[in-house]
Tab-separated table of C-alpha atoms and ligand atoms in Angstrom:
chain	number	residue	atom	x	y	z
A	259	MET	CA	30.825	119.473	61.365
A	260	GLN	CA	28.840	119.509	64.524
A	261	ILE	CA	25.005	119.582	64.319
A	262	GLU	CA	22.748	120.721	67.313
A	263	SER	CA	19.104	120.931	67.782
A	264	GLY	CA	16.936	123.245	69.923
A	265	ILE	CA	19.812	125.624	70.732
A	266	SER	CA	18.934	128.879	72.693
A	267	LEU	CA	20.549	131.798	70.830
A	268	LYS	CA	20.288	134.103	73.891
A	269	PRO	CA	23.816	133.762	74.743
A	270	TYR	CA	24.842	134.108	71.077
A	271	ASN	CA	23.475	137.745	70.426
A	272	THR	CA	24.752	140.750	72.415
A	273	PHE	CA	21.198	142.204	72.719
A	274	GLY	CA	20.525	139.189	74.969
A	275	LEU	CA	17.140	138.537	73.008
A	276	PRO	CA	15.465	135.190	73.331
A	277	ALA	CA	15.162	132.835	70.257
A	278	VAL	CA	15.677	129.121	69.636
A	279	ALA	CA	17.519	127.680	66.677
A	280	ARG	CA	15.835	124.432	65.540
A	281	THR	CA	19.209	123.463	64.047
A	282	LEU	CA	22.585	124.942	64.576
A	283	VAL	CA	25.803	123.812	62.734
A	284	ARG	CA	29.265	125.029	63.859
A	285	ILE	CA	31.409	125.729	60.843
A	286	GLY	CA	35.309	125.260	61.297
A	287	GLY	CA	36.241	125.583	57.667
A	288	ASP	CA	35.320	125.461	53.988
A	289	ALA	CA	34.773	121.705	54.123
A	290	ASP	CA	32.059	122.116	56.736
A	291	VAL	CA	30.174	124.359	54.592
A	292	ARG	CA	30.443	121.980	51.571
A	293	ARG	CA	29.149	119.145	53.989
A	294	VAL	CA	26.126	121.325	54.864
A	295	VAL	CA	25.583	121.988	51.055
A	296	ASP	CA	25.745	118.181	50.186
A	297	HIS	CA	23.704	117.163	53.217
A	298	ALA	CA	20.260	115.672	52.265
A	299	GLU	CA	18.310	117.899	54.667
A	300	LEU	CA	20.403	120.736	55.577
A	301	GLY	CA	21.383	121.344	51.902
A	302	ARG	CA	17.663	122.052	51.102
A	303	ALA	CA	16.845	124.140	54.092
A	304	ALA	CA	17.038	127.938	54.430
A	305	LYS	CA	20.162	129.053	56.209
A	306	PHE	CA	21.089	131.902	58.408
A	307	ILE	CA	24.954	132.857	59.001
A	308	LEU	CA	25.863	133.858	62.465
A	309	GLY	CA	28.964	135.448	63.763
A	310	GLY	CA	29.228	136.934	67.161
A	311	GLY	CA	25.564	138.015	67.050
A	312	SER	CA	26.490	141.767	67.834
A	313	ASN	CA	24.628	143.259	64.909
A	314	ILE	CA	21.341	141.247	64.793
A	315	VAL	CA	17.802	141.657	66.394
A	316	LEU	CA	16.256	138.340	66.837
A	317	THR	CA	12.377	138.727	66.766
A	318	ARG	CA	11.448	135.071	66.698
A	319	ASP	CA	12.624	131.585	66.830
A	320	MET	CA	14.719	130.512	63.735
A	321	PRO	CA	13.369	127.667	61.497
A	322	GLN	CA	16.372	128.260	59.322
A	323	VAL	CA	19.573	126.324	59.778
A	324	VAL	CA	21.919	128.444	61.705
A	325	LEU	CA	25.487	128.265	60.535
A	326	LYS	CA	27.772	129.530	63.357
A	327	VAL	CA	31.048	130.401	61.869
A	328	GLU	CA	33.984	129.473	64.014
A	329	VAL	CA	36.867	129.443	61.476
A	330	ARG	CA	40.072	130.150	63.322
A	331	GLY	CA	43.601	131.296	62.584
A	332	MET	CA	45.618	134.590	62.130
A	333	ARG	CA	48.690	134.911	59.996
A	334	LEU	CA	50.973	137.267	57.807
A	335	VAL	CA	50.300	136.441	54.258
A	336	GLU	CA	52.952	138.451	52.761
A	337	GLU	CA	55.178	141.442	53.443
A	338	ARG	CA	55.343	143.936	50.462
A	339	ALA	CA	57.375	146.947	50.173
A	340	ASP	CA	54.385	149.191	50.789
A	341	ALA	CA	52.135	147.082	52.882
A	342	TRP	CA	51.615	144.004	55.189
A	343	ILE	CA	48.944	141.587	54.055
A	344	VAL	CA	47.348	139.889	57.098
A	345	GLU	CA	44.646	137.162	57.157
A	346	ALA	CA	42.217	135.802	59.910
A	347	GLY	CA	39.684	133.213	59.998
A	348	ALA	CA	36.082	134.450	59.942
A	349	GLY	CA	35.362	133.157	63.448
A	350	GLU	CA	38.286	135.039	65.136
A	351	ASN	CA	37.176	137.922	67.337
A	352	TRP	CA	37.667	141.248	65.564
A	353	HIS	CA	39.113	143.127	68.397
A	354	ASP	CA	41.715	140.218	69.211
A	355	PHE	CA	42.748	140.385	65.506
A	356	VAL	CA	43.360	144.189	65.802
A	357	ALA	CA	45.357	143.778	69.076
A	358	TRP	CA	47.358	140.915	67.576
A	359	THR	CA	48.299	142.947	64.478
A	360	LEU	CA	49.598	145.775	66.649
A	361	GLN	CA	51.494	143.509	68.830
A	362	GLN	CA	53.274	142.072	65.837
A	363	GLY	CA	54.215	145.635	64.779
A	364	TRP	CA	51.740	145.992	61.854
A	365	PRO	CA	49.716	148.910	62.562
A	366	GLY	CA	46.609	150.293	60.592
A	367	LEU	CA	43.490	148.746	62.323
A	368	GLU	CA	43.951	150.819	65.632
A	369	ASN	CA	40.954	153.106	64.947
A	370	LEU	CA	38.646	150.014	64.581
A	371	ALA	CA	39.588	148.676	68.121
A	372	LEU	CA	36.883	147.287	70.419
A	373	ILE	CA	34.287	146.810	67.647
A	374	PRO	CA	32.396	143.615	68.789
A	375	GLY	CA	31.898	140.676	66.678
A	376	THR	CA	33.768	138.448	64.435
A	377	VAL	CA	36.415	139.159	61.588
A	378	GLY	CA	33.944	137.220	59.068
A	379	ALA	CA	31.148	139.843	59.836
A	380	ALA	CA	33.483	142.980	59.302
A	381	PRO	CA	32.903	143.068	55.548
A	382	VAL	CA	29.193	142.455	55.816
A	383	GLN	CA	28.403	145.941	57.135
A	384	ASN	CA	31.849	147.405	56.161
A	385	ILE	CA	32.461	148.284	59.754
A	386	GLY	CA	33.714	151.756	60.509
A	387	ALA	CA	34.801	153.960	63.347
A	388	TYR	CA	36.742	157.108	64.013
A	389	GLY	CA	37.492	157.785	60.347
A	390	ILE	CA	38.349	154.405	59.065
A	391	GLU	CA	36.076	151.871	57.265
A	392	LEU	CA	36.960	148.210	56.631
A	393	LYS	CA	37.089	148.912	52.806
A	394	ASP	CA	40.012	151.166	53.331
A	395	ARG	CA	42.174	148.062	54.493
A	396	PHE	CA	40.495	145.537	52.403
A	397	GLU	CA	42.494	143.172	50.190
A	398	ALA	CA	40.150	140.206	49.530
A	399	LEU	CA	38.062	137.417	51.268
A	400	ASP	CA	37.411	133.783	50.747
A	401	ALA	CA	33.792	132.512	50.916
A	402	VAL	CA	31.887	129.443	50.166
A	403	ASP	CA	28.737	129.511	48.107
A	404	LEU	CA	25.689	127.966	49.858
A	405	VAL	CA	24.127	126.792	46.453
A	406	THR	CA	27.036	125.309	44.622
A	407	GLY	CA	29.410	124.594	47.496
A	408	ARG	CA	32.144	126.313	45.685
A	409	SER	CA	35.007	128.114	47.282
A	410	VAL	CA	35.657	131.618	45.840
A	411	THR	CA	37.978	134.560	46.551
A	412	LEU	CA	36.213	138.010	46.235
A	413	GLY	CA	37.722	141.467	45.804
A	414	ALA	CA	36.443	144.748	46.706
A	415	ALA	CA	34.446	145.322	43.553
A	416	ILE	CA	32.044	142.319	43.993
A	417	CYS	CA	31.778	142.983	47.793
A	418	ALA	CA	30.332	146.497	46.766
A	419	PHE	CA	31.151	148.144	49.947
A	420	GLY	CA	29.121	151.360	50.988
A	421	TYR	CA	28.339	153.077	54.326
A	422	ARG	CA	27.645	150.172	56.651
A	423	ASP	CA	26.758	148.230	53.711
A	424	SER	CA	27.891	145.486	51.272
A	425	ALA	CA	26.620	142.803	48.797
A	426	PHE	CA	26.489	140.377	51.876
A	427	LYS	CA	23.514	142.584	53.029
A	428	HIS	CA	21.758	142.053	49.683
A	429	SER	CA	22.363	139.751	46.735
A	430	LEU	CA	24.930	137.561	48.861
A	431	ALA	CA	22.919	137.642	52.108
A	432	ASN	CA	23.035	134.240	53.652
A	433	ARG	CA	24.178	132.901	50.217
A	434	SER	CA	27.986	133.280	50.745
A	435	VAL	CA	29.640	132.136	53.988
A	436	ILE	CA	32.872	134.307	54.462
A	437	THR	CA	35.437	132.022	55.878
A	438	ARG	CA	38.597	134.146	55.698
A	439	VAL	CA	39.455	137.863	55.354
A	440	ARG	CA	42.630	139.471	54.172
A	441	LEU	CA	43.601	143.100	54.828
A	442	ARG	CA	46.157	145.456	53.602
A	443	LEU	CA	48.110	147.465	56.103
A	444	PRO	CA	49.778	150.301	54.267
A	445	LYS	CA	53.434	151.084	54.859
A	446	PRO	CA	54.578	153.664	56.177
A	447	TRP	CA	51.934	153.836	58.842
A	448	GLN	CA	49.809	157.058	58.498
A	449	PRO	CA	47.610	157.812	61.632
A	450	VAL	CA	44.069	158.791	61.093
A	451	LEU	CA	43.505	161.490	63.829
A	452	GLY	CA	40.764	163.668	62.284
A	453	TYR	CA	37.965	162.724	64.618
A	454	LEU	CA	37.063	165.099	67.333
A	455	ASP	CA	37.407	162.698	70.229
A	456	ILE	CA	40.818	161.719	69.147
A	457	ALA	CA	41.876	165.439	68.709
A	458	ARG	CA	40.754	166.168	72.080
A	459	ARG	CA	42.854	163.285	73.488
A	460	MET	CA	45.844	164.813	71.600
A	461	HIS	CA	45.106	168.137	73.094
A	462	ASP	CA	44.493	166.833	76.659
A	463	THR	CA	47.690	164.652	76.706
A	464	GLY	CA	49.979	167.062	74.803
A	465	ILE	CA	50.875	164.238	72.584
A	466	ALA	CA	50.876	165.578	68.812
A	467	ALA	CA	52.348	162.376	67.188
A	468	PRO	CA	50.858	159.408	69.020
A	469	THR	CA	52.008	155.801	68.326
A	470	PRO	CA	49.540	153.355	66.962
A	471	GLN	CA	49.409	151.800	70.493
A	472	GLN	CA	48.411	155.202	71.853
A	473	VAL	CA	45.637	155.529	69.205
A	474	PHE	CA	44.517	151.927	70.047
A	475	GLU	CA	44.366	152.826	73.731
A	476	TRP	CA	42.475	156.224	73.113
A	477	VAL	CA	39.909	154.647	70.894
A	478	GLY	CA	39.346	151.939	73.579
A	479	ALA	CA	38.912	154.434	76.280
A	480	ILE	CA	36.604	156.665	74.174
A	481	ARG	CA	34.270	153.690	73.246
A	482	ARG	CA	34.219	152.340	76.796
A	483	ALA	CA	32.985	155.896	78.063
A	484	LYS	CA	30.382	156.288	75.376
A	485	LEU	CA	28.971	152.904	74.625
A	486	PRO	CA	27.190	150.255	76.880
A	487	ASP	CA	29.235	147.068	77.471
A	488	PRO	CA	26.949	144.147	75.936
A	489	ALA	CA	28.302	141.981	78.769
A	490	THR	CA	26.462	144.130	81.314
A	491	ILE	CA	23.738	145.886	79.134
A	492	GLY	CA	22.448	144.114	76.161
A	493	ASN	CA	22.719	146.072	72.776
A	494	ALA	CA	23.814	146.008	69.223
A	495	GLY	CA	25.741	149.223	69.106
A	496	SER	CA	24.278	152.111	66.855
A	497	PHE	CA	20.700	150.955	66.159
A	498	PHE	CA	20.145	153.529	63.116
A	499	LYS	CA	22.498	154.644	60.251
A	500	ASN	CA	23.219	158.332	59.962
A	501	PRO	CA	21.183	159.399	57.135
A	502	VAL	CA	22.891	161.040	54.167
A	503	VAL	CA	21.059	164.012	52.505
A	504	THR	CA	21.658	166.532	49.621
A	505	PRO	CA	22.894	169.956	50.674
A	506	GLU	CA	19.434	171.290	49.602
A	507	GLN	CA	17.560	168.923	51.981
A	508	CYS	CA	20.058	169.852	54.762
A	509	ARG	CA	19.659	173.576	54.374
A	510	ASP	CA	15.931	173.068	54.575
A	511	ILE	CA	16.336	171.130	57.818
A	512	ILE	CA	18.651	173.718	59.218
A	513	GLY	CA	16.135	176.454	58.337
A	514	ARG	CA	13.736	174.618	60.866
A	515	ASP	CA	16.267	173.168	63.191
A	516	PRO	CA	19.552	175.395	63.203
A	517	GLU	CA	21.139	173.188	65.908
A	518	ILE	CA	21.156	169.980	63.973
A	519	VAL	CA	24.532	168.206	63.924
A	520	HIS	CA	25.747	167.492	60.456
A	521	TYR	CA	28.972	166.624	58.637
A	522	PRO	CA	29.663	167.642	54.994
A	523	LEU	CA	30.950	164.569	52.917
A	524	PRO	CA	33.621	164.704	50.235
A	525	ASP	CA	30.982	163.922	47.542
A	526	GLY	CA	29.016	167.009	48.552
A	527	SER	CA	26.264	165.178	50.339
A	528	VAL	CA	25.705	165.792	54.051
A	529	LYS	CA	25.570	163.249	56.874
A	530	LEU	CA	23.173	164.021	59.702
A	531	ALA	CA	23.639	162.791	63.288
A	532	ALA	CA	20.810	160.228	63.791
A	533	GLY	CA	21.508	160.199	67.538
A	534	TRP	CA	20.990	164.022	67.674
A	535	MET	CA	17.737	163.695	65.995
A	536	ILE	CA	16.513	160.998	68.248
A	537	ASP	CA	17.458	162.985	71.277
A	538	ALA	CA	15.788	166.143	69.841
A	539	CYS	CA	12.638	164.118	69.638
A	540	GLY	CA	12.861	163.381	73.344
A	541	TRP	CA	13.743	159.707	73.238
A	542	LYS	CA	16.744	159.394	75.461
A	543	GLY	CA	16.060	157.354	78.434
A	544	LYS	CA	12.430	156.122	77.103
A	545	THR	CA	11.231	152.590	77.405
A	546	VAL	CA	8.978	150.274	75.598
A	547	GLY	CA	8.433	147.033	77.586
A	548	GLN	CA	12.114	146.119	78.695
A	549	ALA	CA	13.548	147.810	75.430
A	550	GLY	CA	14.975	151.164	76.091
A	551	VAL	CA	16.892	154.120	74.629
A	552	TYR	CA	20.417	154.451	76.263
A	553	GLU	CA	20.718	157.374	78.582
A	554	LYS	CA	24.099	158.359	77.347
A	555	GLN	CA	23.621	157.871	73.583
A	556	ALA	CA	20.287	157.996	71.955
A	557	LEU	CA	21.480	156.179	69.029
A	558	VAL	CA	21.905	152.926	71.111
A	559	LEU	CA	18.783	150.856	72.011
A	560	VAL	CA	19.419	148.676	75.119
A	561	ASN	CA	17.777	145.563	76.694
A	562	ARG	CA	16.883	146.760	80.229
A	563	GLY	CA	16.649	142.970	81.275
A	564	GLY	CA	14.242	140.321	79.642
A	565	ALA	CA	13.461	142.289	76.688
A	566	ILE	CA	12.024	140.645	73.545
A	567	GLY	CA	12.686	141.282	69.844
A	568	SER	CA	9.261	142.750	69.282
A	569	GLU	CA	9.654	145.211	71.995
A	570	VAL	CA	12.878	146.354	70.502
A	571	MET	CA	11.299	146.730	67.055
A	572	THR	CA	8.154	148.603	68.513
A	573	LEU	CA	10.519	151.038	70.146
A	574	ALA	CA	12.542	151.440	66.876
A	575	ARG	CA	9.360	152.058	64.738
A	576	ALA	CA	8.064	154.654	67.319
A	577	ILE	CA	11.510	156.462	67.017
A	578	GLN	CA	11.435	156.224	63.194
A	579	GLU	CA	7.979	157.756	63.050
A	580	SER	CA	8.644	160.633	65.337
A	581	VAL	CA	11.955	161.535	63.615
A	582	TYR	CA	10.087	161.266	60.266
A	583	GLY	CA	7.320	163.495	61.811
A	584	ARG	CA	9.850	166.241	62.769
A	585	PHE	CA	12.637	166.013	60.198
A	586	GLY	CA	11.046	164.319	57.346
A	587	ILE	CA	13.957	161.736	57.220
A	588	ARG	CA	13.334	157.982	57.472
A	589	LEU	CA	15.941	156.453	59.695
A	590	GLU	CA	17.234	153.025	58.612
A	591	PRO	CA	18.151	150.301	61.123
A	592	GLU	CA	21.837	149.295	61.106
A	593	PRO	CA	21.489	145.834	62.604
A	594	VAL	CA	20.153	142.838	60.581
A	595	VAL	CA	16.444	142.129	61.794
A	596	VAL	CA	15.748	138.422	61.711
B	621	FAD	C1	28.607	147.939	71.637
B	621	FAD	C2	28.700	147.742	70.154
B	621	FAD	C3	29.363	148.792	69.424
B	621	FAD	C4	29.525	148.657	68.106
B	621	FAD	N1	30.187	149.496	67.288
B	621	FAD	C5	30.452	149.471	66.025
B	621	FAD	C6	31.159	150.386	65.297
B	621	FAD	O1	31.731	151.319	65.791
B	621	FAD	N2	31.139	150.223	64.016
B	621	FAD	C7	30.403	149.337	63.286
B	621	FAD	O2	30.607	149.244	62.114
B	621	FAD	N3	29.698	148.553	63.835
B	621	FAD	C8	29.605	148.381	65.292
B	621	FAD	N4	28.894	147.489	66.047
B	621	FAD	C9	28.269	146.488	65.092
B	621	FAD	C10	28.860	145.094	65.089
B	621	FAD	O3	29.964	145.095	66.104
B	621	FAD	C11	29.491	144.887	63.660
B	621	FAD	O4	28.440	145.018	62.606
B	621	FAD	C12	30.012	143.434	63.727
B	621	FAD	O5	30.860	143.413	62.514
B	621	FAD	C13	29.138	142.366	63.700
B	621	FAD	O6	29.794	141.133	63.884
B	621	FAD	P1	29.237	139.857	64.389
B	621	FAD	O7	30.189	138.760	64.246
B	621	FAD	O8	28.704	140.034	65.693
B	621	FAD	O9	27.965	139.679	63.387
B	621	FAD	P2	26.649	139.095	63.494
B	621	FAD	O10	25.765	139.916	64.430
B	621	FAD	O11	26.563	137.615	63.916
B	621	FAD	O12	26.106	139.105	62.163
B	621	FAD	C14	25.711	140.357	61.446
B	621	FAD	C15	25.454	140.074	59.910
B	621	FAD	O13	26.468	139.487	59.208
B	621	FAD	C16	26.188	138.248	58.751
B	621	FAD	N5	27.375	137.498	58.929
B	621	FAD	C17	28.073	137.194	60.075
B	621	FAD	N6	29.222	136.368	59.874
B	621	FAD	C18	29.153	136.068	58.550
B	621	FAD	C19	30.182	135.326	57.751
B	621	FAD	N7	31.139	134.665	58.150
B	621	FAD	N8	29.713	135.273	56.350
B	621	FAD	C20	28.697	135.873	55.843
B	621	FAD	N9	27.838	136.589	56.503
B	621	FAD	C21	28.222	136.594	57.994
B	621	FAD	C22	24.991	137.689	59.474
B	621	FAD	O14	24.277	136.751	58.703
B	621	FAD	C23	24.328	139.008	59.747
B	621	FAD	O15	23.560	139.407	58.583
B	621	FAD	C24	28.797	147.602	67.349
B	621	FAD	C25	28.139	146.671	68.151
B	621	FAD	C26	27.945	146.688	69.520
B	621	FAD	C27	27.117	145.579	70.295
């Protein structure tokens, strides 16, 4: 266990926001978490669990002990007749894990390629993209409780996965350090090709039955064209969740705004495109201080250089107010505001 003091978190969050951690501890395994729990001072202090910092907005210096999860390792746990069970340490880079599984010949994660961050944070918001969510491939995870120091294995029911949501954003937030995640990759591989952007690629390339590697490459190319690369423009991906409304609410909004982009969901509810609503309110390209709305995608807030967390949040609140004023819908931020 490595304990460091007065650490700048700017390089540890993809928004590039300034904040200093009074204490930062690097976690290499379950034993390190237990050492923190048993430590006279650290044990009593409030904690914040940090992965790759790609889904957080830092608004201030952090008095909490920051636990930076760096658990490594990737392996095949088991090959079953109907699935491969694969595991990765929570500190592994998510995209590297996706690429590794494909290289080994175990497809199933290709639609989730190029999502920034660590494996350990993937269950926290049940990451999703291009028709797949983490919960669709989830087997179990290992975590250490920050109060008892006990290691536990948790299944999907306890994780309570929802749309960009799980128990790790609520009752288990900063209580359970996820150290390893196991995923189930079903056999035979069934491609998920329903998303418009992927269907377009199939049409343009004339490939009706793509391989997992082709889907992986298409998803990468689509994402690079749409989203700013945090290495050059600080951001945390989609800043707001797409709101889900009842069919009646949707009809009411369509009555006023016939153009609104919306997707019916299997349970009868309707998902509204938050990016479309923000754009309709005229926010694309707008700026507060050094925080701005990305020109190519209104759902993404960006750091135009030297932004601070409070500027990002002032911009976010102004967007929420104008979307509420026009559509009567309260947008909910997707990243964790710290
Ligand atoms: C350009 C860009 C594109 C993105 N695209 C997508 C997308 O398509 N789909 C999507 O779902 N998300 C997307 N995101 C959001 C982000 O990549 C994911 O939420 C990712 O899983 C966050 O991982 P992280 O390691 O950076 O987590 P962090 O930002 O470090 O942490 C996020 C939350 O998880 C908690 N946490 C982190 N690690 C652990 C752990 N080991 N145990 C317990 N709690 C933990 C933290 O306390 C915090 O609450 C995007 C972000 C960016 C910047």
